[in-house]
XYZ file of C-alpha atoms in Angstrom:
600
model
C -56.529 5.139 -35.830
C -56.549 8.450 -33.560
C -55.030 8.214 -30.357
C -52.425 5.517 -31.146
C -48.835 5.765 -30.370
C -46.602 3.279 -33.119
C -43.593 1.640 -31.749
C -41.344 -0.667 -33.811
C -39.373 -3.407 -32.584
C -37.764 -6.857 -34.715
C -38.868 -10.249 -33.594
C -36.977 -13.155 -35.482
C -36.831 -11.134 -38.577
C -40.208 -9.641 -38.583
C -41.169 -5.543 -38.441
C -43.924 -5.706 -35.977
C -45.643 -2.535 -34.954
C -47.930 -2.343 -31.315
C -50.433 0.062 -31.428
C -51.733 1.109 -28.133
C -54.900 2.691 -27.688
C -56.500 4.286 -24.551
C -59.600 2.334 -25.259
C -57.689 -1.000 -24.743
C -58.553 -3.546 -21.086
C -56.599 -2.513 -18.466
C -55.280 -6.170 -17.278
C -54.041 -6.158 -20.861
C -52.276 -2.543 -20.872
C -50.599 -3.732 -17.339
C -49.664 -7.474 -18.136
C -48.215 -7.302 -21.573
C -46.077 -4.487 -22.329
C -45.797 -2.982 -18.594
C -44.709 -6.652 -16.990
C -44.305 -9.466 -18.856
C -41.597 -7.662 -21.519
C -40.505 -5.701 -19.207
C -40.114 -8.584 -16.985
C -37.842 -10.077 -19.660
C -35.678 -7.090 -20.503
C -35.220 -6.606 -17.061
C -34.091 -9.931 -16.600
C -31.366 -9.514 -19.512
C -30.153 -6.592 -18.401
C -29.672 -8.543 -14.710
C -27.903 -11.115 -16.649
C -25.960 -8.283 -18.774
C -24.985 -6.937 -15.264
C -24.285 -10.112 -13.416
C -21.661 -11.259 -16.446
C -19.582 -8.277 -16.126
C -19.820 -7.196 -12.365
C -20.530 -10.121 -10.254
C -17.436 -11.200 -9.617
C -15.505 -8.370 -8.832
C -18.556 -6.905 -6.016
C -18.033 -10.314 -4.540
C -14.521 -9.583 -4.562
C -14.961 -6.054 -3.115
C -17.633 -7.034 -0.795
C -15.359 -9.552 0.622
C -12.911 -7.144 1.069
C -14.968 -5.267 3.027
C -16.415 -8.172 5.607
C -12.983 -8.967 6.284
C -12.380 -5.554 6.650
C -14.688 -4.639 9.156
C -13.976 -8.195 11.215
C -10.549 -7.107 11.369
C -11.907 -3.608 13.219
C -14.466 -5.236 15.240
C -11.586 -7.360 16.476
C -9.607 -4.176 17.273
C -12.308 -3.313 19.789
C -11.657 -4.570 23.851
C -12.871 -3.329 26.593
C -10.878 -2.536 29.613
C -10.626 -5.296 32.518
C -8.402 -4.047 35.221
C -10.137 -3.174 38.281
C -10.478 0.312 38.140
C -13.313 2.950 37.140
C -14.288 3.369 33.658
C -13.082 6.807 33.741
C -9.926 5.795 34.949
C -9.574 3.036 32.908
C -7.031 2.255 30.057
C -6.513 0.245 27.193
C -2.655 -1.109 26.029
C -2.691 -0.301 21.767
C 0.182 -2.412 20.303
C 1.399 -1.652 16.418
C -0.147 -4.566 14.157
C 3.110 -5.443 13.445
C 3.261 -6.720 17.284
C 0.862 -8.960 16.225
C 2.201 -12.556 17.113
C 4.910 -11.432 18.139
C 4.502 -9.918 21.819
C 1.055 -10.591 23.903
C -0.058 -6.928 26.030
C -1.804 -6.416 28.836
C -2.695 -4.175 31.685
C -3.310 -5.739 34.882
C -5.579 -5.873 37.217
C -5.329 -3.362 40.522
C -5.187 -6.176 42.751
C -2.569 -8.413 41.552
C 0.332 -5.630 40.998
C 3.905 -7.428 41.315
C 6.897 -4.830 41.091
C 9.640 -6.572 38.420
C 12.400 -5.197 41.303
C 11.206 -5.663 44.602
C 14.474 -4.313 46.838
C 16.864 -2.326 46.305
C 20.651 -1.819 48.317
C 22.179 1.584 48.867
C 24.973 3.169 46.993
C 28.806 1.751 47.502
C 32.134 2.872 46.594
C 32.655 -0.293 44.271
C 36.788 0.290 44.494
C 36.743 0.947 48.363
C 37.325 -2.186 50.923
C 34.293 -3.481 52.684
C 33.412 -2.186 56.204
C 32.327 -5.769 57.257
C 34.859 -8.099 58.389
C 36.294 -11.007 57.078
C 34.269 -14.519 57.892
C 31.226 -16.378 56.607
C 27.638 -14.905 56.181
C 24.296 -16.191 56.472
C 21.226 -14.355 55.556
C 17.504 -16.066 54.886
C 15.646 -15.008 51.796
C 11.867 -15.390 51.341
C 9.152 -15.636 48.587
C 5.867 -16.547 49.938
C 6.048 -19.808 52.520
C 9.624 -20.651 50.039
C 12.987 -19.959 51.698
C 16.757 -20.361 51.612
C 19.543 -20.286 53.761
C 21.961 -18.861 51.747
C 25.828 -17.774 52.830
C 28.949 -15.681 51.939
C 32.298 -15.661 52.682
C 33.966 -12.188 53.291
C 37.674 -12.464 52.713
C 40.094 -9.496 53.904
C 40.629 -6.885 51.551
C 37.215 -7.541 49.701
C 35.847 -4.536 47.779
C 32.283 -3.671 48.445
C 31.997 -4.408 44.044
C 33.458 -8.022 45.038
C 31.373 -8.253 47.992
C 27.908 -7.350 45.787
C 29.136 -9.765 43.242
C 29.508 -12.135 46.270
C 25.775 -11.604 47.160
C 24.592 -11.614 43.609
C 25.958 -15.200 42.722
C 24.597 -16.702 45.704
C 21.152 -15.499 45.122
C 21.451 -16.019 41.480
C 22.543 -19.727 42.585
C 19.230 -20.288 44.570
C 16.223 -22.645 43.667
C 13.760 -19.719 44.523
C 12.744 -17.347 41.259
C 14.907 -14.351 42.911
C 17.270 -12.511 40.242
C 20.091 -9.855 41.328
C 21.928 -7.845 39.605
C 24.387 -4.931 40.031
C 23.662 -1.420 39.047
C 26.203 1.391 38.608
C 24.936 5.353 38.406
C 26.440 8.489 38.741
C 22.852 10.150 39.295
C 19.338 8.999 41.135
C 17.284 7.196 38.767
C 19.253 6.819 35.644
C 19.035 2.985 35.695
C 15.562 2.189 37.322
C 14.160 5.360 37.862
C 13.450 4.528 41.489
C 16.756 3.327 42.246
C 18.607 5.661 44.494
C 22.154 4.825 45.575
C 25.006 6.626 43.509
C 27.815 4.455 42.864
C 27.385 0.489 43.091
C 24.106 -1.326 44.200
C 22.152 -4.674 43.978
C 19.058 -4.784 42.966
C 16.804 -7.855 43.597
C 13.951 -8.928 41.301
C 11.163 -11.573 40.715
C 9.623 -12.217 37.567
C 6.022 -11.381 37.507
C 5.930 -14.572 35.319
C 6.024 -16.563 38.662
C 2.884 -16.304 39.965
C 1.184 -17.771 43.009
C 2.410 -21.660 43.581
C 1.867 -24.780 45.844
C 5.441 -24.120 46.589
C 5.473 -20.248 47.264
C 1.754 -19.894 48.476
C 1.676 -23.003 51.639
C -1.110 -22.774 52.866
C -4.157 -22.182 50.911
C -5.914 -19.506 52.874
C -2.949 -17.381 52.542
C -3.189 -14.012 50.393
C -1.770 -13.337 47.038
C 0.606 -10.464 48.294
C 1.815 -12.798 51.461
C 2.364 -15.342 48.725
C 4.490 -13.343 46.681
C 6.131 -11.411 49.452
C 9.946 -11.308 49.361
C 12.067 -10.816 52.142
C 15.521 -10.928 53.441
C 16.829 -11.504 57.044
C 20.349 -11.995 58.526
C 20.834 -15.111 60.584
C 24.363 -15.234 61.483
C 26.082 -11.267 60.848
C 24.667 -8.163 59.771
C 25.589 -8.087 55.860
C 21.738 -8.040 54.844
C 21.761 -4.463 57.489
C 25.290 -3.712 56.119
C 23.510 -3.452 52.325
C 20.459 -1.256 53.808
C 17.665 -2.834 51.167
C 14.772 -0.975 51.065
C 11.614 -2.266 49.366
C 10.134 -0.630 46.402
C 6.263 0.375 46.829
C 3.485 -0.696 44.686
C 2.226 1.665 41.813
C -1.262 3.611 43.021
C -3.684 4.319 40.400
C -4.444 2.805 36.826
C -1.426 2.341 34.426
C 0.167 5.959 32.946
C -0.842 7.198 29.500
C 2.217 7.031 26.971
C 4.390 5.012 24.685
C 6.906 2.354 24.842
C 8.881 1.663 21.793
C 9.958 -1.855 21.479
C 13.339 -2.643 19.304
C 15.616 -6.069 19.064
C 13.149 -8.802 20.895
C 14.581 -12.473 21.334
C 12.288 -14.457 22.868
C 14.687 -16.946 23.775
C 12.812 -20.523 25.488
C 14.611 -23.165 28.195
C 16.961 -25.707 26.994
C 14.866 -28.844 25.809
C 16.563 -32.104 25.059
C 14.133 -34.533 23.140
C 15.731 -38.571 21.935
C 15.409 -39.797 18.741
C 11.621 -41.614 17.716
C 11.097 -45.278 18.372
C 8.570 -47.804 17.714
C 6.994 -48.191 21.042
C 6.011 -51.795 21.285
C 10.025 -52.935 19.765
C 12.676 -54.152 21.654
C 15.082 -51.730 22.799
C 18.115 -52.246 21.444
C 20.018 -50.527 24.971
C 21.456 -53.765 27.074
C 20.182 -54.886 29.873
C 21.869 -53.055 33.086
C 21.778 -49.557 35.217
C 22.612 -46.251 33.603
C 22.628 -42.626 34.462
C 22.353 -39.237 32.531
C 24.513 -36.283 34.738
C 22.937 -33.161 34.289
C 23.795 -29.748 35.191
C 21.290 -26.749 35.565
C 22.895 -23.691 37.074
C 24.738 -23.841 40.286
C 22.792 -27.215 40.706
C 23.963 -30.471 39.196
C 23.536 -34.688 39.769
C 22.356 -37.418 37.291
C 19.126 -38.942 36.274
C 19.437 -43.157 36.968
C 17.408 -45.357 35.558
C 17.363 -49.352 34.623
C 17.074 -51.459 31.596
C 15.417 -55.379 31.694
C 16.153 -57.849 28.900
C 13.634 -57.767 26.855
C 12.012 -54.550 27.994
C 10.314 -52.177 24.693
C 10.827 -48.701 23.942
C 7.721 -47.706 25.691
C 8.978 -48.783 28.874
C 12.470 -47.907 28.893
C 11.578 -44.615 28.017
C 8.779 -43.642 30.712
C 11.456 -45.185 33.174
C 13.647 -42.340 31.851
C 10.901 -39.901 31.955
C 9.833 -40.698 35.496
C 13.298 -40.467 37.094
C 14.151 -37.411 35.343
C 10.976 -35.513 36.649
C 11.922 -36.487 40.094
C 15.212 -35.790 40.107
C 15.053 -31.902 40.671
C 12.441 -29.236 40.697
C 14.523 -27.879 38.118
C 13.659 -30.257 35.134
C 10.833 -31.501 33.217
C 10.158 -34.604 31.012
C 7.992 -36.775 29.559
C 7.194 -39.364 26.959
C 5.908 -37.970 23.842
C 4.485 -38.965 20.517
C 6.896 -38.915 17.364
C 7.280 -39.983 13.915
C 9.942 -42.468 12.579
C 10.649 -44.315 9.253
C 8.990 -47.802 9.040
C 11.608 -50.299 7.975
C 9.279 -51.703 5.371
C 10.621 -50.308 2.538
C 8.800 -50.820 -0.860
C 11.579 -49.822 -2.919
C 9.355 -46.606 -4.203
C 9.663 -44.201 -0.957
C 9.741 -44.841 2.714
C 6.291 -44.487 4.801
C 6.414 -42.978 9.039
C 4.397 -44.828 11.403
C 3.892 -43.916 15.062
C 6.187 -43.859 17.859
C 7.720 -42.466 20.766
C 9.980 -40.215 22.504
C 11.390 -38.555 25.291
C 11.177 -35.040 26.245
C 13.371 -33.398 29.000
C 13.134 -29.620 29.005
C 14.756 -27.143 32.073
C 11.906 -25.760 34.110
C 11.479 -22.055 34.762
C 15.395 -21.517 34.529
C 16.917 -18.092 35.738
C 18.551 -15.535 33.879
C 21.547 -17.500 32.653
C 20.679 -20.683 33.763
C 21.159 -23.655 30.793
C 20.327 -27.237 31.248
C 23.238 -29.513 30.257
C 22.930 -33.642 29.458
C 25.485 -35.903 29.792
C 24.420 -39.507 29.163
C 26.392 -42.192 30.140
C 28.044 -45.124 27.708
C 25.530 -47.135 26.020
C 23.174 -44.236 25.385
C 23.883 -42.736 22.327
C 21.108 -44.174 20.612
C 18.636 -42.488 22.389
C 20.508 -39.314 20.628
C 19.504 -36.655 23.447
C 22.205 -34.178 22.351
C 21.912 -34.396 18.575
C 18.052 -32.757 18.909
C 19.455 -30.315 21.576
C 17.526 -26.660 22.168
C 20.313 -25.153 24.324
C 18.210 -22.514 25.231
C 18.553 -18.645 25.552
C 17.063 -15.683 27.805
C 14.582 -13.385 26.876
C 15.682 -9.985 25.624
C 14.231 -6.830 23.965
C 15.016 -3.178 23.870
C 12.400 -1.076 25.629
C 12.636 3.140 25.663
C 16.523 2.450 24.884
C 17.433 0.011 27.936
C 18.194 -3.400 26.726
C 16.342 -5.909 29.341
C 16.716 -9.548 29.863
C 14.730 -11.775 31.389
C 13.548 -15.398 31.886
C 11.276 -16.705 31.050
C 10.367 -13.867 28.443
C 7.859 -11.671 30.345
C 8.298 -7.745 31.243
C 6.440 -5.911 33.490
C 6.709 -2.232 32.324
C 5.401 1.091 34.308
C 6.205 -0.449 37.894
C 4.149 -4.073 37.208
C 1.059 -2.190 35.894
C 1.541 -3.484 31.786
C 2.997 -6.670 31.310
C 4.514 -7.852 28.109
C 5.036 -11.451 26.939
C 7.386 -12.014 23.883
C 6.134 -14.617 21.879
C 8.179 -13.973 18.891
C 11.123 -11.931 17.524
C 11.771 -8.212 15.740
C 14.889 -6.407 14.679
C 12.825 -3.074 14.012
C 11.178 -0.529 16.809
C 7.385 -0.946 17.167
C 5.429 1.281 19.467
C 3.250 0.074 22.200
C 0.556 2.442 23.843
C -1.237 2.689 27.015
C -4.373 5.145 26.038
C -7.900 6.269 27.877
C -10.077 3.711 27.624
C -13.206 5.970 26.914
C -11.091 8.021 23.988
C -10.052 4.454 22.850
C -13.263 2.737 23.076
C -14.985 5.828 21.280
C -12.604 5.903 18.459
C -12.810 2.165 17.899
C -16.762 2.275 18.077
C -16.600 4.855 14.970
C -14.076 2.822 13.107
C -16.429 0.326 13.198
C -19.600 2.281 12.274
C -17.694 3.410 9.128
C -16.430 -0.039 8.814
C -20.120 -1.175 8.614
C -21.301 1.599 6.021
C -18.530 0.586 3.783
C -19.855 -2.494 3.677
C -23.300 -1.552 2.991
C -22.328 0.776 0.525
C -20.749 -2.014 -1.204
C -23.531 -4.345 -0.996
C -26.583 -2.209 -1.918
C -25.285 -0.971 -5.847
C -25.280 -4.668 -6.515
C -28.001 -6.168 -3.946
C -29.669 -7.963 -6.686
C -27.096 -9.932 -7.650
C -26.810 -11.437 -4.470
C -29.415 -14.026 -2.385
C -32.579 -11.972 -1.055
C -31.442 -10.516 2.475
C -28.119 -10.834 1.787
C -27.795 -7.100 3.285
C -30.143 -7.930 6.179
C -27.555 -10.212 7.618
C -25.968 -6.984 9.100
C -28.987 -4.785 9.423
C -30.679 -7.391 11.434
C -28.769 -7.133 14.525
C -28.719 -3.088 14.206
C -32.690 -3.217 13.450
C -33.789 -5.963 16.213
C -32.238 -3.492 19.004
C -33.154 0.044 17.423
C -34.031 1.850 20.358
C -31.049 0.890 22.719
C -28.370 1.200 20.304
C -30.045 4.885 19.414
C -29.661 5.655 22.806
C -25.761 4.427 22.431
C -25.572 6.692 19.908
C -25.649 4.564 17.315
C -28.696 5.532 15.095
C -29.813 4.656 11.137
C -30.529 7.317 8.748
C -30.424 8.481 5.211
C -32.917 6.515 2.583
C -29.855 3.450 2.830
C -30.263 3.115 6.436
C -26.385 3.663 6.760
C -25.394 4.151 10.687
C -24.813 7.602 12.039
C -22.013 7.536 15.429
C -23.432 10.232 18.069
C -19.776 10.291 20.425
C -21.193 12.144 22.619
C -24.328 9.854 23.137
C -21.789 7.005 23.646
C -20.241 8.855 26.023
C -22.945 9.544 28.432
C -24.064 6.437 27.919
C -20.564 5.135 29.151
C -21.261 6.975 32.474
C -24.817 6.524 32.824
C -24.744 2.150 32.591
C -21.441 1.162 31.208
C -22.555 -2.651 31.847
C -25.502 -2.186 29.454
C -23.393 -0.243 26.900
C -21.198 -3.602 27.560
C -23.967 -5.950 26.740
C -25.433 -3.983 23.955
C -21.937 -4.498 22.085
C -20.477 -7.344 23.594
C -23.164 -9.912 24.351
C -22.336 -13.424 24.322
C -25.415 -14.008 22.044
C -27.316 -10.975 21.293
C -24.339 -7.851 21.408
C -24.084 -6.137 18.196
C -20.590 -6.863 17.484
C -21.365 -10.606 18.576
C -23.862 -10.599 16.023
C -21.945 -9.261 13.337
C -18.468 -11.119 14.210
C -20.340 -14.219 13.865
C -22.566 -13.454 10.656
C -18.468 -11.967 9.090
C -16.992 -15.437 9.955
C -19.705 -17.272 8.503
C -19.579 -15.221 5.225
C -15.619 -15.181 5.066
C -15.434 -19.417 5.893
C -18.360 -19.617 3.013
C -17.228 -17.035 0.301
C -18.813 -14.098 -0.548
C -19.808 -15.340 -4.430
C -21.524 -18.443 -3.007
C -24.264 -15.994 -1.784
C -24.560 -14.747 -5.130
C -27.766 -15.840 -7.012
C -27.406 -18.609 -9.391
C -26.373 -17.946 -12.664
C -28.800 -20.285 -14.526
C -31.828 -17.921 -12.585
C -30.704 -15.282 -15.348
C -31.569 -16.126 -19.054
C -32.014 -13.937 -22.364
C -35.223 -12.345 -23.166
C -36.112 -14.564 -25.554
C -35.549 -17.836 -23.542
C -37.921 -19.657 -21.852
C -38.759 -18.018 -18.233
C -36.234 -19.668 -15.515
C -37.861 -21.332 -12.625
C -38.780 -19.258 -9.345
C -35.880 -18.163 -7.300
C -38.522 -17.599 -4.524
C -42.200 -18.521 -3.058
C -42.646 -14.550 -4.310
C -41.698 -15.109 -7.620
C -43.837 -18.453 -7.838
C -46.875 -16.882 -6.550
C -46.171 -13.665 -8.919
C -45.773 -16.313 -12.275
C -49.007 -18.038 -11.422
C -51.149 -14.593 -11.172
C -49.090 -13.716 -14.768
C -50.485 -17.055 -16.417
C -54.388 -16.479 -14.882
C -53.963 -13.057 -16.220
C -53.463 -14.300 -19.879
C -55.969 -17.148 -19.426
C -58.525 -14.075 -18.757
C -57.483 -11.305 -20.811
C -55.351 -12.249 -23.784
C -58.276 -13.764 -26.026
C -57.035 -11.612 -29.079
C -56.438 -13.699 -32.733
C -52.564 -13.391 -33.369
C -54.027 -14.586 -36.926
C -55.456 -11.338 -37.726
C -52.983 -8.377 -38.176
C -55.392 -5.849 -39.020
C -57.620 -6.130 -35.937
C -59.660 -3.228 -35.002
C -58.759 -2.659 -31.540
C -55.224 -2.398 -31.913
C -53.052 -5.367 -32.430
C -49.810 -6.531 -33.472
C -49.836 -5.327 -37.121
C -47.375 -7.243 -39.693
C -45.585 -4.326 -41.751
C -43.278 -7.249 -43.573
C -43.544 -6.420 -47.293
């Protein structure tokens, strides 16, 4: 027996030796010990592995898809008009998430937050004007007022501004004043440059363009938007010496805004109690009226009642007077819930039904919508489900702000910020270089994407064949253009390498195909991969693991074919023994090197 290597190895309680000679058939010395046991340890060391590690790299992997969806999100590119190498980007703290909405706008539709300003007054000294009544017209867009004061002797230029302030505060038109007092130029608005006492006259750039403000259609946005102020009868607008502040020129300025002690307040809202739609109302039949009050403006919402009229009806009639009744309010029937009144004597069931809504519509600084209804009405219950309503506030550099509704236009109208929600603590908001920005954000991905990788290859057969593919796909389909991006595979686990300073050229070069190579609605990269993370994350990692029953012992029959490969490879494995494996199992001692029985 020369030139035989003996091996040992227990088979339901039997020594077995395999002797292996050089002289045996090659399809023999490849199918049996080099595949078809191997084949089956492999397997049980798959299913060894599986047991104890598949469910925390689903775990991790998930981790890491959500991970990299949460940078990918992270990534925006700038919209505001201007070049790309002027452009910027507004960075808010994730903790600003939901809670404030950021944004940079665009060159063309600056609006200034104050649009005039008065010059400086001795608030204690008497006015210079004399004593008598005041007109002056104020503009925004094709909108105007005629608005008045009365001067009485002895007025203080501080009473006089106060004077001014009320009666534009008082308006229907979306014009705020308000009095400033500083010892030094800019130390309230840093453009504001009377010493002493001065108004200061503002529009929210939450008003945009309207029917009402814009008239005719062909006219501009900045005519639209335009405010002005003219005297009609006196000279107190010349007496106050407004001058208007100028638009900002150039993108928004690089720096930081910390944020502290936001409220973002809402309008008052009055909504009635739920009722079944298609009842009878249980309000008599006869003519009623709800007085409301809304800032300086104030009357009553009328309405009727028919015997035998439902819910439904009474309640649009309600809906459709208040709406018409002033510019100022709101309302509207809505859906609701209420108790059925079949009761089973186990729990109580809702059923459908309706109510109404009346809510104050774009109310000033201040301004609080106030019901009154008349006798017979307290079962609609408008009060009892009252939102008073509050102004928007929140702390910005140090300078508490207010405004309603709750937007803020910050660095002259070129970053506007919407509070959605409120915070006590101080958050920082940025305004950064878009390339630097874009760049960093590109590379946070990259190494967002060879995380995941890394995490999927160590255990890439315990998950679905191309399970990894479903990110290299959209990197490999578009090799060549994202390598001149500077985004280019290497290393033996095709991880991607981030060449910044390919990006960045390519930035200059064609910034709209850098755009579409990323940003594609169907084919950019981080389309691709956004859409193949949701799909993972909505589906769970482990169900693209491979099936558990795929994976038996060695000693088990074979599972079936996880795939058309492993079908096709099990049918070559059985023609292989039909041809080669002709041996007698029945005869231990066979010449040519058998299985040899060494049980005693």
């Amino acid at each position: 027996m020369e030139n035989q290597v003996v091996a040992e190895l227990t088979l339901d309680g039997t020594n077995l030796k395999v002797a292996e000679s050089t002289e045996k058939p090659d399809s023999l010395q490849r199918v049996f010990p080099g595949s078809y046991w191997e084949e089956r340890f492999s397997r049980a060391a798959l299913k060894n592995k599986y047991e104890l590690t598949a469910p925390s790299a689903a775990m991790e992997v998930q981790s890491k898809v959500k991970s990299l969806s949460e940078t990918l999100a992270s990534f925006r590119w700038p919209d505001q008009g201007f070049g790309l190498s002027s452009s910027r980007l507004v960075v808010n703290d994730p903790f600003l998430d939901n809670k404030i909405s950021a944004s940079l706008t665009n060159k063309d539709n600056f609006q200034r937050y104050y649009r005039y300003y008065s010059r400086g007054f001795s608030g204690e000294a008497e006015t210079s004007l004399d004593a008598g009544t005041y007109k002056f017209d104020m503009a925004l867009g094709s909108s105007s007022r005629h608005l008045e004061v009365d001067v009485s002797e002895g007025m203080t230029n501080d009473e006089l501004l106060e004077a001014v302030r009320d009666a534009v505060n008082d308006s229907s038109l979306p014009v705020q004043a308000r009095i400033f007092k500083q010892n030094a130029v800019g130390s309230n608005p840093d453009d504001l440059l009377g010493i002493g006492s001065a108004l200061a006259f503002s529009v929210n750039t939450a008003y945009v363009v309207t029917e009402e403000n814009r008239g005719d259609s062909t006219q501009d946005l900045e005519s639209a938007n335009k405010l002005s102020f003219s005297d009609s009868s006196g000279h107190l607008i010349s007496n106050l010496k407004l001058y208007a502040t100028g638009k900002p020129i150039g993108p928004a300025e690089e720096g930081l805004y910390n944020l502290s002690g936001a409220f973002a307040g809402g309008p008052s809202q009055f909504l009635s109690k739920s009722f079944d739609a298609n009842a009878t109302t249980s309000i008599a039949a006869g003519d009623y009226s709800i007085d409301y009050n809304i800032g300086a403006e104030s009357g009553s919402i009328d309405f009727y009642v028919e015997a035998g009229d439902d819910w439904d009806t009474v309640l649009t009639r309600i809906a459709n007077s208040a709406a018409s009744t002033s510019d100022k309010i709101n309302a509207e029937v809505v859906d609701a819930r209420l108790v059925s009144p079949v009761y089973t004597g186990d729990d109580y069931y809702l059923i459908d039904g309706k109510a109404v809504s009346i809510t104050a519509v774009n109310p000033k600084i201040g301004e609080r919508l106030e019901l009154e209804p008349g006798s017979g009405l307290e079962v609609l219950g408008l009060n009892a489900t009252a939102h008073p309503g509050a102004d928007a506030q929140m702390t910005i550099n140090g300078y508490r702000e207010v405004r309603a509704p709750g937007e803020f236009a910050l660095d002259h109208g070129r970053v506007t910020v919407e509070l959605d929600g409120n915070f006590g603590e101080s958050l920082p908001l940025r305004v950064v270089d878009a390339v630097t920005e874009m760049e960093k954000n590109v590379g946070l991905v990259t190494d967002g994407y060879n995380d995941l990788r890394k995490a999927i290859l160590p255990a890439a057969d315990l998950f679905r064949e191309g399970f990894a593919d479903l990110w290299r796909d959209p990197v490999s389909d578009n090799e060549t253009d994202l390598e001149w991006m500077g985004l280019k595979e290497a290393e033996e686990d095709k991880l991607l390498w981030f060449d910044s300073d390919a990006f960045y050229d390519a930035l200059l070069a064609d910034p709209a195909k850098v755009r579409e190579l990323l940003e594609d609605e169907d084919d950019g990269l981080f389309t691709r991969w956004q859409d193949v993370n949701d799909k993972v994350i909505e589906n769970t990692v482990s169900s693209y693991l491979i099936p558990e029953t795929s994976l038996p012992g060695p000693w088990l029959p074979e599972p079936s074919p996880r795939t058309e490969l492993e079908l096709e490879v099990k049918r070559e494995l059985v023609d292989t023994f039909e041809d080669s494996f002709d041996f007698d199992f029945d005869d231990p001692a066979d010449d040519n090197g058998r299985l040899v029985s060494t049980k005693g």
